[in-house]
Each structure stands twice: as structure tokens, then as C-alpha cells.
């Protein structure tokens, strides 16, 4: 397919228009066609391994997630479907639900047998809801009955106590609209929203369950499904409840995007890539957004183009399991070859008519391009730091955790690091952890484990953790411009216990990582050889400082910096740090000052 010409007058930052989005959607959909089953009910994509749910579930996943993309593409064009996407998915819908649970080439798995089918039922139902006049209403009664019978088990209680509750909500919303089991559907909606309400912590942030997991699931799940349901149901009461939360979340969320278009890689399921654009589009669709129309398109187009320009699709046009290209350490066990197509949510903007200001207003710069910011996110214990000179985004983590599936003595690289950025790591085992403070016990670096937030404020965030029995570490990050002060107060460690602070892991030709000792460390930073990260193949280099504990409490303080500026000044020139007892007194290079007591 030819690529539409760029329009740098309308889109001075990305050059992209609505035509580029339509063409990208069509290319993704056409690329998966050769992998459809005989009846077009499963899409079995090539990949290094199946998910833990098995190959048939993966085939349903490939079908359901690309169907959502086809639905957004055609619903946004009011049924105009020049490539016949919906006809193919209508055939697959009929074939997949004719004899579900059977072992023939087309049958879908039953939810009772395959739990993952509940996840995919949400994409099926949402696609049907969006395209109802052009697909569902044209199906014969027998097919509609079979599809409804396959969907109905999703109305039961969620088997996973996190964002999975919203899959039943989404199925219920479609069935309610279609007049099927409406009382049961209404009960599912109420029950699902009530459970998710337990995890709302304010200021636009949910935890994804009871485990203080704060990541992109806030944007592409916990806000996405309730707000979109309220919009599609034309329910002003629900929209008045959930819409302001989306607006509040976007006020923080927009700061997580690099000038390059990259969203911040932290948390899990990062192979969904440009699904990160779904929430900004949803804000524009519902009017609950702090972003101007031009800023919304600049963010979304920048994100889509960022990945497509960096090899997110292979030589056959298929989305791979990774960030840029394939990157196995990023992939969760629940992910299979079709999983990346949840990126389809990022095309939500196609529901906006072509004349909407989000498509017709000139692009405007992102916050990372306009000014330096240091922004605390109190509910999640996060601190966002951006610099306009290079458009780089950093996230300092003092409160995000995740129940990891690996062994108990391992940290999850997507959640346990003290810092993440749009242009670095994280490193993965067996390499040393980047942006990590550790005690060295029996020759091994301790894990961070669950971090308990202890506060946020202007320019700082703090937390505590227990790396060893009887040992507590109080940690804080203070940031200003591109400078970071990293402080750790170690309580209860045996005399002479070695400690190590690592900095940013960077590739040659990438941003510059600096790490400078202030208190408690030796006079020089070492460089640890590290390997590949999601940014690309190795080698990388990770700076490190080393020290030892003295007495019942020991304080370790360092200055760090990550910058895209060429030939940056030493980070020690950016701040003067003085310590009085447990209190840090920092005077930044521009004369402003910060005082922070630890613990």
C-alpha cells in the first residue's frame, strides 16, 4: 500500500494525518490475512512460542484483537470498508461459534475451558458494538444466537481480581445494547464497576488490583473500558463519574511521552506499544481531557510513528513480540503471537469524524518539549521528570509494585527499578540491575521487593523497603532540571556491609548517563558491562558506585543524570548537596533550594 504524503503544515511534528492512520490500520489488517484458518475464525500468527493458554487460544486472540482494529477502522468511516475487512470477520464469527470447544480448524475455545477467552470476549463484544449496523444487524438469527451463547459466560464473576472485571463489563455493554439478557448484563455492569471502584486512589489513578500496580493498564484498561462504555451507552451519569477521572489521569499521563513519541516503558504488557495512545484519544472522543485537539494528535501520531519507524512490524508487516523489534525478556508468559494486536486500541481516534478538531487543528508540542518539569504523582508514589532541551522523560519509582510470577528472590524489571526513562533499559538478569540500590550479601545484590511509599512533594518522592531480614532502607529522589539526587538511609545492616548504587544503562550513541558520589560511596564511579535492553542489542554500560555501611544507620547520597544533550557538564556542577543528620539540603544550579528530611 502506498504511504500518504506528509503534511508538515497541519502536522509540523509528525507529518501524519488521518490518512496515515487509516493506511496503517489497513496494512496491519491485510498482513494478518494469510494466517487465517479455513473459515477465517482463527488467526494463527507465527511466533517463537505459544502463550501459556495454548495455540487455539492464541488463534482466537489473533482474531479478536485484529477484529477490534477492523471495527475501529470501519466504524470511524461510518461503514465504508474498501478492503472488505468486516465481511471476512463476519465469516469468522460464524465459523468460530458454530461448534465452540471442538478440535476442528475453526472452532473457538469455550471460556469454561480456556480462561484467556474471557479476555478476548471483550474485544469481540466491543468490535460488535462499534460495528453493529454493518455486521451484527446483518447476521442471520442462528449465528447471532450462537455468538451470544459464546459471549454469555463472560457475565460471571471475574476469575482474576484485577482489570479482568472490565472484560465482563464490556461484554455486558454490548449484550445490553443488543437486547440480550439485559437484566443479567446490567447486574454484571454494576458488579464490575463496584469492584474496580475499590482500587481508585484519587487524582485519576487506579491500582490494578490490590497490589499497588501502577502502569499503562491505568490508561488502556482501567479508564478505557468504563469511560468508553459510558460513552457508547450514552449514559451521562456514568460519564460524569468516570470522565473527570480520565481528565485527571491524562493531566499526568501526557508527561510520560518523549519528544520522539515514545511512551515510557515501565510495567508489563509493553508489547501493546501504541495502545498507550488509547486514553488520549478517549479524552478527545468524550470531551474529558486537558489536552488540546492538536496536542492529542501530536501525542498519538508521535507514538504510532515512533514504533512503526523503529521496526515494530517484521518484513511481512506483522507486529512482533517486543518494543522496537522482538525482545524476548519483555514478553510475559501469558502473551502469544497475537498478543501485540491489543495495540489496536491505539486506533480509537478513528472514531472521531474526519472534521473533528483532533484531525484538523495543527499539532501542538508535548509537555516534554515545552518546559522542564518535575511532577509528583502522589497516589502512585511516582515522580516524573522531563527536560525540554532533549525531550527526554524519566520516571522515579517510589510506590509501584507488582505480584511477579518469577521466583521470590527476583525483582520484576518492569516494576522494581528506582527509575525508568523513555530512552533506556531496564536491564534484565543475569546483568546487574540498572537504577538499583542494593546491599551485597553473600556475594549477591539484594532485591528491592515491594516498596512502601512514604511521601511525595514538590520535586521529590520517597519510599522504604526491606532488602534483608531486620534491615530497612529509606530511599528518596529529588529532581531538578536534568539532575537527580538519590539518597538511601540504611538501618540495621551489619557493620561493613557492602552497598552498590547503579545508574542509567545506556547504549553507545544514546543519552549520556552520569553518576557522582556525594556521601558514603568511594570517590569514583565504576562502569558495569551490561547487555541488551528493550532499546536495542548490547552492549550497554551502567555506572555504579560502591560503599560500605558504618554503625546502626548509614546514609548514601549520589547525584545522577540522564541527558540527550551533547557534551553535558558534569552532574556535580548541577547541585550542591549538604547533609545534616538525616536531612538533605540541596541548592540547585539556578539557586533554588530543596530541604528533605529522610524517614
Coordinates of C-alpha atoms in Angstrom, one line a residue:
X1 CA 0.0 0.0 0.0
X2 CA 1.3 3.5 -0.8
X3 CA 2.1 5.8 2.1
X4 CA 0.1 9.0 2.1
X5 CA 2.2 12.2 1.6
X6 CA 3.2 14.0 4.8
X7 CA 1.6 17.3 5.7
X8 CA 4.1 19.3 7.7
X9 CA 1.8 22.4 7.7
X10 CA -1.0 20.6 9.6
X11 CA 1.3 18.3 11.5
X12 CA 4.6 20.0 11.9
X13 CA 5.9 17.5 14.5
X14 CA 5.0 14.1 12.9
X15 CA 3.8 14.9 9.3
X16 CA 0.9 12.5 9.8
X17 CA -2.8 12.9 9.1
X18 CA -5.9 10.8 9.4
X19 CA -5.0 9.2 6.1
X20 CA -1.8 7.8 7.6
X21 CA -3.8 6.2 10.4
X22 CA -6.2 4.6 8.0
X23 CA -3.4 3.3 5.9
X24 CA -1.6 1.9 8.9
X25 CA -4.7 0.1 10.1
X26 CA -5.3 -1.4 6.6
X27 CA -1.6 -2.5 6.3
X28 CA -1.8 -4.3 9.7
X29 CA -5.1 -6.0 8.8
X30 CA -4.0 -7.1 5.3
X31 CA -0.8 -8.5 6.8
X32 CA -2.6 -11.0 9.0
X33 CA -5.0 -12.3 6.3
X34 CA -2.6 -15.1 5.1
X35 CA -2.7 -16.6 8.7
X36 CA -6.4 -17.1 8.9
X37 CA -7.9 -20.5 9.4
X38 CA -10.0 -22.0 6.6
X39 CA -13.2 -20.5 7.9
X40 CA -11.4 -17.3 9.0
X41 CA -12.3 -17.8 12.6
X42 CA -8.8 -18.1 14.0
X43 CA -5.7 -16.1 13.1
X44 CA -2.6 -18.2 13.9
X45 CA 0.3 -15.9 13.7
X46 CA 4.0 -17.1 13.6
X47 CA 6.0 -16.6 16.8
X48 CA 8.7 -18.1 18.9
X49 CA 6.3 -19.9 21.2
X50 CA 2.7 -20.2 22.2
X51 CA 1.3 -18.4 25.3
X52 CA 0.5 -20.4 28.4
X53 CA -3.1 -20.7 27.2
X54 CA -2.1 -22.7 24.1
X55 CA -2.2 -22.4 20.4
X56 CA -6.0 -22.4 19.9
X57 CA -6.4 -19.6 22.4
X58 CA -3.7 -17.7 20.6
X59 CA -5.6 -18.1 17.4
X60 CA -8.7 -16.6 19.0
X61 CA -6.6 -13.8 20.4
X62 CA -5.2 -13.0 16.9
X63 CA -8.7 -12.9 15.5
X64 CA -10.3 -10.9 18.3
X65 CA -7.7 -8.2 18.6
X66 CA -7.4 -7.6 14.9
X67 CA -11.2 -7.6 14.7
X68 CA -11.2 -4.7 17.1
X69 CA -8.8 -2.9 14.7
X70 CA -11.1 -3.7 11.8
X71 CA -14.1 -2.4 13.8
X72 CA -12.4 0.9 14.7
X73 CA -11.3 1.3 11.0
X74 CA -14.8 0.8 9.6
X75 CA -16.9 2.4 12.3
X76 CA -14.8 5.5 12.0
X77 CA -15.6 5.6 8.3
X78 CA -19.3 5.0 9.0
X79 CA -19.2 1.6 7.5
X80 CA -17.1 2.4 4.5
X81 CA -14.9 -0.7 4.1
X82 CA -12.9 -0.6 0.9
X83 CA -10.9 -3.7 1.8
X84 CA -13.8 -5.8 2.9
X85 CA -12.5 -6.3 6.4
X86 CA -15.9 -6.8 8.1
X87 CA -17.1 -9.4 5.6
X88 CA -14.1 -11.6 6.5
X89 CA -14.6 -11.2 10.2
X90 CA -18.4 -11.9 9.8
X91 CA -17.4 -15.2 8.2
X92 CA -15.0 -16.0 11.0
X93 CA -17.6 -15.1 13.7
X94 CA -20.0 -17.6 12.3
X95 CA -17.4 -20.4 11.9
X96 CA -15.8 -19.9 15.3
X97 CA -19.1 -20.1 17.2
X98 CA -20.7 -22.9 15.2
X99 CA -19.2 -25.7 17.4
X100 CA -17.1 -24.0 20.1
X101 CA -14.9 -26.2 22.1
X102 CA -14.3 -28.7 19.2
X103 CA -10.9 -29.6 17.8
X104 CA -11.7 -28.7 14.1
X105 CA -9.6 -25.9 12.4
X106 CA -12.0 -23.1 13.2
X107 CA -13.9 -23.6 16.5
X108 CA -13.3 -21.1 19.3
X109 CA -12.3 -22.3 22.7
X110 CA -15.0 -22.2 25.4
X111 CA -14.5 -19.9 28.4
X112 CA -15.1 -22.7 30.8
X113 CA -12.0 -24.5 29.3
X114 CA -9.8 -21.5 28.4
X115 CA -9.8 -18.6 30.8
X116 CA -8.0 -16.4 28.3
X117 CA -11.1 -16.5 26.1
X118 CA -12.7 -14.1 28.7
X119 CA -10.1 -11.5 27.8
X120 CA -10.7 -11.9 24.1
X121 CA -14.5 -11.8 24.5
X122 CA -14.2 -8.1 25.4
X123 CA -12.6 -7.3 22.0
X124 CA -15.2 -9.4 20.2
X125 CA -18.0 -7.6 22.0
X126 CA -16.6 -4.2 21.6
X127 CA -16.0 -4.8 17.9
X128 CA -19.6 -5.9 17.5
X129 CA -20.9 -2.9 19.5
X130 CA -18.9 -0.5 17.3
X131 CA -20.0 -2.1 14.0
X132 CA -23.5 -3.2 14.9
X133 CA -25.3 -1.6 11.9
X134 CA -22.8 -3.1 9.4
X135 CA -22.1 -6.5 10.9
X136 CA -24.3 -7.7 13.8
X137 CA -27.6 -6.5 12.4
X138 CA -26.9 -8.3 9.1
X139 CA -26.1 -11.7 10.6
X140 CA -28.8 -14.4 10.5
X141 CA -30.6 -15.2 13.7
X142 CA -28.9 -18.6 14.2
X143 CA -25.4 -17.0 14.0
X144 CA -26.5 -14.2 16.4
X145 CA -27.8 -16.8 18.9
X146 CA -24.5 -18.8 18.7
X147 CA -22.4 -15.7 19.2
X148 CA -24.5 -14.6 22.2
X149 CA -24.3 -18.1 23.7
X150 CA -20.5 -17.9 23.4
X151 CA -20.3 -14.5 25.0
X152 CA -22.7 -15.0 27.9
X153 CA -20.2 -16.9 30.3
X154 CA -18.2 -13.6 30.4
X155 CA -21.0 -12.2 32.6
X156 CA -19.9 -14.3 35.5
X157 CA -17.6 -13.0 38.3
X158 CA -14.1 -12.4 37.1
X159 CA -11.7 -15.3 37.7
X160 CA -8.8 -12.8 38.1
X161 CA -9.2 -10.0 40.6
X162 CA -7.8 -7.0 38.6
X163 CA -8.7 -5.2 35.4
X164 CA -10.2 -8.5 34.2
X165 CA -13.5 -7.4 35.8
X166 CA -13.8 -4.9 32.9
X167 CA -14.0 -7.6 30.2
X168 CA -17.3 -8.8 31.6
X169 CA -18.4 -5.1 31.7
X170 CA -17.6 -4.7 28.0
X171 CA -19.4 -7.9 27.0
X172 CA -22.4 -6.8 29.1
X173 CA -22.5 -3.4 27.5
X174 CA -22.8 -5.0 24.0
X175 CA -25.4 -7.5 25.1
X176 CA -27.5 -4.8 26.8
X177 CA -27.5 -2.8 23.6
X178 CA -28.5 -5.8 21.6
X179 CA -31.3 -6.7 24.0
X180 CA -29.9 -10.0 25.1
X181 CA -30.1 -11.0 28.8
X182 CA -30.4 -7.3 29.7
X183 CA -31.1 -7.8 33.4
X184 CA -28.1 -10.1 33.8
X185 CA -26.0 -7.7 31.8
X186 CA -27.0 -4.8 33.9
X187 CA -26.0 -6.7 37.1
X188 CA -22.6 -7.5 35.6
X189 CA -22.0 -3.9 34.8
X190 CA -22.8 -2.8 38.3
X191 CA -20.8 -5.6 39.9
X192 CA -17.7 -4.9 37.7
X193 CA -17.7 -1.2 38.3
X194 CA -18.2 -1.7 42.0
X195 CA -15.1 -3.9 42.2
X196 CA -12.9 -1.6 40.3
X197 CA -14.1 1.3 42.5
X198 CA -12.2 -0.3 45.4
X199 CA -8.9 0.4 43.6
X200 CA -9.4 4.0 42.8
X201 CA -6.9 6.0 44.9
X202 CA -7.7 9.5 43.6
X203 CA -6.2 12.1 41.2
X204 CA -7.0 9.8 38.2
X205 CA -5.0 6.8 39.4
X206 CA -6.2 3.2 40.0
X207 CA -4.2 0.3 41.3
X208 CA -4.6 -2.8 39.0
X209 CA -5.9 -4.9 41.9
X210 CA -4.8 -5.0 45.5
X211 CA -1.1 -5.0 44.8
X212 CA -0.2 -1.3 44.1
X213 CA 0.5 -2.0 40.4
X214 CA 0.5 1.4 38.6
X215 CA 1.3 1.2 34.9
X216 CA -0.2 1.6 31.5
X217 CA -3.1 -0.5 32.5
X218 CA -4.5 2.7 34.1
X219 CA -4.8 4.2 30.6
X220 CA -5.6 1.3 28.3
X221 CA -7.8 -0.7 30.6
X222 CA -9.0 0.9 33.9
X223 CA -10.0 4.1 32.3
X224 CA -10.6 2.8 28.8
X225 CA -13.4 0.4 29.4
X226 CA -15.6 2.3 31.9
X227 CA -15.4 5.6 30.0
X228 CA -15.9 4.1 26.6
X229 CA -18.8 2.0 27.9
X230 CA -20.4 5.2 29.4
X231 CA -19.9 7.0 26.1
X232 CA -21.3 4.2 23.9
X233 CA -24.3 3.7 26.3
X234 CA -24.9 7.4 26.2
X235 CA -25.1 7.3 30.0
X236 CA -24.5 10.9 31.3
X237 CA -24.5 9.8 34.9
X238 CA -21.7 7.2 34.4
X239 CA -19.7 9.6 32.1
X240 CA -20.0 12.4 34.7
X241 CA -18.5 9.9 37.2
X242 CA -15.7 8.4 35.2
X243 CA -14.9 11.2 32.7
X244 CA -13.3 13.6 35.3
X245 CA -11.1 10.8 36.4
X246 CA -9.9 10.3 32.9
X247 CA -9.2 14.0 32.6
X248 CA -7.2 13.9 35.9
X249 CA -5.2 10.9 34.7
X250 CA -4.4 12.5 31.4
X251 CA -3.1 15.5 33.2
X252 CA -0.3 13.3 34.5
X253 CA -0.2 10.8 31.6
X254 CA 0.7 13.3 28.9
X255 CA 4.0 13.9 30.7
X256 CA 5.1 10.3 30.2
X257 CA 5.7 10.8 26.4
X258 CA 9.1 11.6 24.9
X259 CA 9.5 14.2 22.2
X260 CA 10.3 11.3 20.0
X261 CA 6.8 9.9 20.6
X262 CA 8.0 7.1 22.9
X263 CA 5.7 6.3 25.8
X264 CA 7.5 5.5 29.0
X265 CA 8.4 1.7 29.1
X266 CA 7.6 0.6 32.6
X267 CA 5.2 -2.1 34.0
X268 CA 4.0 -5.1 32.0
X269 CA 2.4 -5.9 28.6
X270 CA 4.7 -3.3 26.9
X271 CA 4.3 -5.3 23.7
X272 CA 1.0 -3.5 23.3
X273 CA 3.1 -0.5 22.2
X274 CA 0.8 2.2 20.8
X275 CA -2.2 1.1 22.8
X276 CA -0.7 3.9 25.0
X277 CA -2.4 6.4 22.7
X278 CA -5.9 5.0 23.5
X279 CA -6.6 7.1 26.6
X280 CA -5.7 10.5 25.0
X281 CA -8.0 9.6 22.1
X282 CA -10.7 8.6 24.5
X283 CA -10.4 12.0 26.2
X284 CA -10.9 13.7 22.8
X285 CA -13.8 11.4 22.0
X286 CA -15.7 12.2 25.2
X287 CA -14.6 15.7 25.9
X288 CA -12.9 14.7 29.2
X289 CA -9.4 15.8 28.5
X290 CA -7.0 18.6 29.5
X291 CA -5.3 18.3 26.1
X292 CA -6.0 20.5 23.1
X293 CA -7.0 18.7 19.9
X294 CA -3.7 19.5 18.3
X295 CA -1.7 18.1 21.3
X296 CA -3.8 15.0 21.3
X297 CA -3.0 14.2 17.7
X298 CA 0.7 15.1 18.2
X299 CA 0.9 12.6 21.1
X300 CA -1.0 9.8 19.3
X301 CA 0.6 10.2 15.9
X302 CA 4.0 10.6 17.5
X303 CA 3.5 7.3 19.4
X304 CA 2.2 5.3 16.4
X305 CA 5.0 6.6 14.2
X306 CA 7.7 6.0 16.8
X307 CA 7.0 2.3 16.8
X308 CA 6.3 1.8 13.1
X309 CA 9.5 3.7 12.2
X310 CA 11.6 1.5 14.5
X311 CA 10.7 -1.9 13.4
X312 CA 7.6 -2.8 15.4
X313 CA 6.4 -4.8 12.4
X314 CA 8.5 -7.5 10.6
X315 CA 9.2 -7.9 6.9
X316 CA 5.7 -9.3 6.5
X317 CA 4.0 -6.4 8.3
X318 CA 3.2 -8.4 11.4
X319 CA 3.6 -6.9 14.9
X320 CA 6.3 -8.6 16.8
X321 CA 6.7 -9.5 20.5
X322 CA 8.9 -6.7 21.7
X323 CA 9.3 -2.9 21.9
X324 CA 11.0 -1.8 18.7
X325 CA 11.7 -5.2 17.2
X326 CA 11.4 -8.6 19.0
X327 CA 12.8 -8.6 22.6
X328 CA 12.0 -11.9 24.5
X329 CA 12.8 -10.6 28.0
X330 CA 9.8 -8.1 27.7
X331 CA 7.3 -10.9 27.0
X332 CA 5.1 -12.2 29.7
X333 CA 4.1 -15.9 29.9
X334 CA 0.5 -15.0 29.1
X335 CA 1.5 -13.4 25.8
X336 CA 1.4 -15.2 22.5
X337 CA 2.0 -14.2 18.8
X338 CA -1.4 -12.4 18.6
X339 CA -1.0 -10.5 21.8
X340 CA 0.7 -7.4 20.4
X341 CA -2.5 -6.6 18.5
X342 CA -4.1 -5.1 21.6
X343 CA -2.2 -2.2 20.2
X344 CA -5.4 -1.8 18.1
X345 CA -6.8 0.2 21.0
X346 CA -4.4 3.0 19.9
X347 CA -6.6 3.5 16.8
X348 CA -9.5 4.7 18.9
X349 CA -9.1 8.1 17.4
X350 CA -10.6 6.8 14.1
X351 CA -14.0 7.0 15.8
X352 CA -13.6 10.8 15.7
X353 CA -15.1 12.1 12.4
X354 CA -12.7 13.5 9.9
X355 CA -13.8 17.0 10.6
X356 CA -13.1 16.8 14.3
X357 CA -10.5 19.3 15.6
X358 CA -8.3 16.5 16.7
X359 CA -7.8 15.8 13.0
X360 CA -8.0 19.3 11.6
X361 CA -6.2 21.5 14.2
X362 CA -2.4 21.9 13.8
X363 CA -0.3 19.8 16.0
X364 CA 1.0 21.3 19.3
X365 CA 4.1 20.4 21.3
X366 CA 4.1 17.9 24.2
X367 CA 4.9 19.0 27.7
X368 CA 8.3 17.3 27.4
X369 CA 9.1 19.7 24.5
X370 CA 7.8 22.9 26.2
X371 CA 9.5 23.2 29.6
X372 CA 11.4 21.3 32.3
X373 CA 9.0 19.7 34.8
X374 CA 9.3 17.6 37.9
X375 CA 5.8 16.3 38.7
X376 CA 4.9 14.1 41.7
X377 CA 2.1 11.6 41.3
X378 CA 1.0 11.1 44.9
X379 CA -1.4 8.1 44.7
X380 CA 1.2 6.0 42.9
X381 CA 4.3 7.3 44.7
X382 CA 5.9 8.4 41.4
X383 CA 8.0 11.4 40.3
X384 CA 8.0 12.4 36.6
X385 CA 11.0 14.4 35.4
X386 CA 11.2 15.9 31.9
X387 CA 13.6 18.2 30.1
X388 CA 12.8 20.4 27.2
X389 CA 16.3 20.6 25.8
X390 CA 16.3 16.9 24.8
X391 CA 12.6 16.0 25.2
X392 CA 13.5 13.1 27.5
X393 CA 11.2 11.6 30.2
X394 CA 12.3 9.9 33.4
X395 CA 10.1 8.2 36.0
X396 CA 11.3 7.8 39.6
X397 CA 9.5 4.9 41.2
X398 CA 8.7 5.1 44.9
X399 CA 5.4 3.1 45.1
X400 CA 4.7 0.8 42.1
X401 CA 4.8 -2.9 42.8
X402 CA 3.6 -6.0 41.0
X403 CA 3.0 -9.6 42.0
X404 CA 5.6 -11.2 39.9
X405 CA 5.4 -14.7 38.6
X406 CA 9.2 -15.3 38.9
X407 CA 10.9 -16.8 41.9
X408 CA 10.5 -14.9 45.2
X409 CA 14.1 -13.7 45.2
X410 CA 13.9 -12.0 41.9
X411 CA 12.7 -8.4 41.2
X412 CA 10.4 -7.7 38.2
X413 CA 12.5 -5.4 36.0
X414 CA 9.3 -3.6 34.9
X415 CA 8.3 -2.5 38.4
X416 CA 11.1 -2.7 40.9
X417 CA 13.7 -0.3 39.5
X418 CA 14.1 3.1 41.2
X419 CA 13.9 4.8 37.8
X420 CA 12.8 4.4 34.2
X421 CA 13.2 6.5 31.1
X422 CA 11.9 6.7 27.6
X423 CA 15.4 6.0 26.2
X424 CA 17.0 3.4 28.4
X425 CA 16.6 -0.2 29.8
X426 CA 15.7 -1.7 32.1
X427 CA 18.5 -4.3 32.2
X428 CA 17.5 -7.9 32.8
X429 CA 19.1 -10.9 34.6
X430 CA 21.8 -12.0 34.6
X431 CA 23.0 -8.5 34.0
X432 CA 23.3 -6.2 37.1
X433 CA 20.1 -4.2 37.7
X434 CA 20.2 -0.6 36.5
X435 CA 18.9 2.2 38.7
X436 CA 19.0 0.0 41.8
X437 CA 20.3 0.3 45.3
X438 CA 21.5 -3.0 46.8
X439 CA 23.3 -4.4 49.7
X440 CA 25.7 -7.1 48.7
X441 CA 25.1 -10.2 50.9
X442 CA 26.9 -13.5 50.2
X443 CA 28.2 -12.0 47.0
X444 CA 24.8 -11.2 45.6
X445 CA 22.9 -7.9 45.2
X446 CA 19.7 -7.8 47.3
X447 CA 16.4 -7.4 45.6
X448 CA 14.2 -4.3 46.2
X449 CA 11.0 -6.2 46.6
X450 CA 7.8 -4.3 47.4
X451 CA 8.3 -0.6 48.0
X452 CA 6.2 1.2 50.5
X453 CA 5.6 4.9 49.6
X454 CA 6.5 7.3 52.3
X455 CA 5.6 10.6 50.6
X456 CA 5.8 12.9 47.6
X457 CA 6.2 16.6 47.4
X458 CA 7.4 19.4 45.1
X459 CA 10.4 17.9 43.3
X460 CA 10.7 14.7 45.4
X461 CA 9.3 11.2 46.2
X462 CA 10.3 8.7 48.9
X463 CA 9.8 5.1 49.9
X464 CA 11.1 2.3 52.1
X465 CA 11.8 -1.4 51.6
X466 CA 13.3 -4.4 53.4
X467 CA 16.1 -5.9 51.4
X468 CA 17.1 -8.3 54.2
X469 CA 15.5 -9.5 57.5
X470 CA 15.9 -6.8 60.1
X471 CA 17.2 -4.3 57.5
X472 CA 15.2 -1.3 56.3
X473 CA 16.2 1.2 53.6
X474 CA 14.6 4.6 53.4
X475 CA 15.0 6.0 49.8
X476 CA 14.3 9.4 48.3
X477 CA 14.8 11.0 44.9
X478 CA 15.0 14.8 44.5
X479 CA 15.0 16.1 40.9
X480 CA 15.5 19.5 39.2
X481 CA 16.2 20.1 35.5
X482 CA 18.2 17.0 34.5
X483 CA 19.8 16.5 37.9
X484 CA 18.7 13.8 40.4
X485 CA 19.7 13.4 44.0
X486 CA 19.4 9.7 45.1
X487 CA 19.6 9.1 48.8
X488 CA 19.3 5.9 50.8
X489 CA 19.3 5.6 54.6
X490 CA 20.2 2.1 55.6
X491 CA 19.0 1.0 59.1
X492 CA 20.0 -2.2 60.9
X493 CA 22.6 -3.6 58.4
X494 CA 25.7 -5.4 59.9
X495 CA 28.8 -3.3 60.1
X496 CA 30.8 -3.2 56.9
X497 CA 28.0 -4.5 54.6
X498 CA 28.9 -3.5 51.0
X499 CA 26.4 -1.5 49.1
X500 CA 26.0 -0.6 45.4
X501 CA 24.1 2.2 43.6
X502 CA 23.7 1.8 39.8
X503 CA 22.7 4.4 37.3
X504 CA 21.2 4.5 33.9
X505 CA 22.1 1.8 31.4
X506 CA 22.9 3.4 28.0
X507 CA 23.9 2.3 24.5
X508 CA 26.8 3.9 22.6
X509 CA 25.4 6.9 20.7
X510 CA 22.5 7.1 23.1
X511 CA 21.9 9.5 26.0
X512 CA 24.7 10.2 28.5
X513 CA 24.5 8.6 31.9
X514 CA 26.3 10.3 34.8
X515 CA 26.7 9.1 38.4
X516 CA 28.6 11.1 41.0
X517 CA 29.3 10.2 44.7
X518 CA 28.2 12.7 47.4
X519 CA 28.2 10.8 50.7
X520 CA 29.0 7.3 51.8
X521 CA 30.5 6.0 48.5
X522 CA 34.0 5.7 47.2
X523 CA 35.4 8.6 45.1
X524 CA 34.9 7.1 41.7
X525 CA 32.1 5.6 39.7
X526 CA 32.8 2.2 38.1
X527 CA 31.3 1.0 34.8
X528 CA 29.5 -2.3 34.7
X529 CA 29.3 -4.1 31.3
X530 CA 25.6 -4.8 30.6
X531 CA 23.8 -6.2 27.6
X532 CA 20.7 -5.7 25.5
X533 CA 17.7 -3.7 26.7
X534 CA 14.3 -3.1 25.0
X535 CA 16.0 -0.1 23.3
X536 CA 18.3 -2.5 21.3
X537 CA 21.0 -5.1 21.4
X538 CA 24.0 -4.8 23.7
X539 CA 26.5 -3.9 24.8
X540 CA 25.3 -1.2 27.2
X541 CA 27.2 0.4 30.1
X542 CA 25.8 1.0 33.6
X543 CA 27.7 3.3 36.0
X544 CA 27.9 2.1 39.6
X545 CA 29.0 3.5 43.0
X546 CA 30.2 1.3 45.9
X547 CA 30.4 1.8 49.6
X548 CA 30.0 0.0 53.0
X549 CA 27.8 0.6 56.0
X550 CA 29.1 2.0 59.3
X551 CA 27.2 1.8 62.5
X552 CA 23.4 1.2 63.0
X553 CA 22.5 3.7 60.3
X554 CA 24.3 4.7 57.2
X555 CA 23.4 7.4 54.7
X556 CA 24.4 7.1 51.0
X557 CA 23.8 10.0 48.6
X558 CA 24.7 10.4 44.9
X559 CA 24.0 12.7 42.0
X560 CA 22.8 11.2 38.8
X561 CA 21.8 12.5 35.4
X562 CA 20.5 11.1 32.1
X563 CA 20.6 13.6 29.2
X564 CA 20.4 13.7 25.5
X565 CA 22.4 17.0 25.4
X566 CA 25.7 16.7 23.6
X567 CA 28.8 17.1 25.8
X568 CA 26.9 17.8 29.1
X569 CA 28.5 19.4 32.0
X570 CA 29.4 17.1 35.0
X571 CA 26.3 16.4 37.1
X572 CA 28.3 17.6 40.1
X573 CA 28.0 21.1 38.7
X574 CA 24.2 21.0 38.8
X575 CA 23.7 20.8 42.5
X576 CA 25.3 21.4 45.9
X577 CA 24.2 18.8 48.4
X578 CA 24.8 19.1 52.1
X579 CA 23.7 16.7 54.8
X580 CA 22.8 17.5 58.4
X581 CA 21.9 14.3 60.3
X582 CA 19.1 12.7 58.3
X583 CA 18.2 15.9 56.4
X584 CA 19.3 16.8 52.9
X585 CA 19.8 20.4 51.9
X586 CA 20.1 20.8 48.1
X587 CA 20.9 24.0 46.3
X588 CA 20.4 23.6 42.6
X589 CA 22.5 25.3 39.9
X590 CA 19.9 28.0 39.4
X591 CA 19.9 29.0 43.0
X592 CA 16.6 27.3 44.1
X593 CA 16.8 25.1 47.2
X594 CA 15.1 22.0 48.5
X595 CA 15.2 20.6 52.0
X596 CA 14.1 17.0 52.7
X597 CA 14.3 15.0 56.0
X598 CA 14.7 11.3 55.4
X599 CA 12.5 8.8 57.4

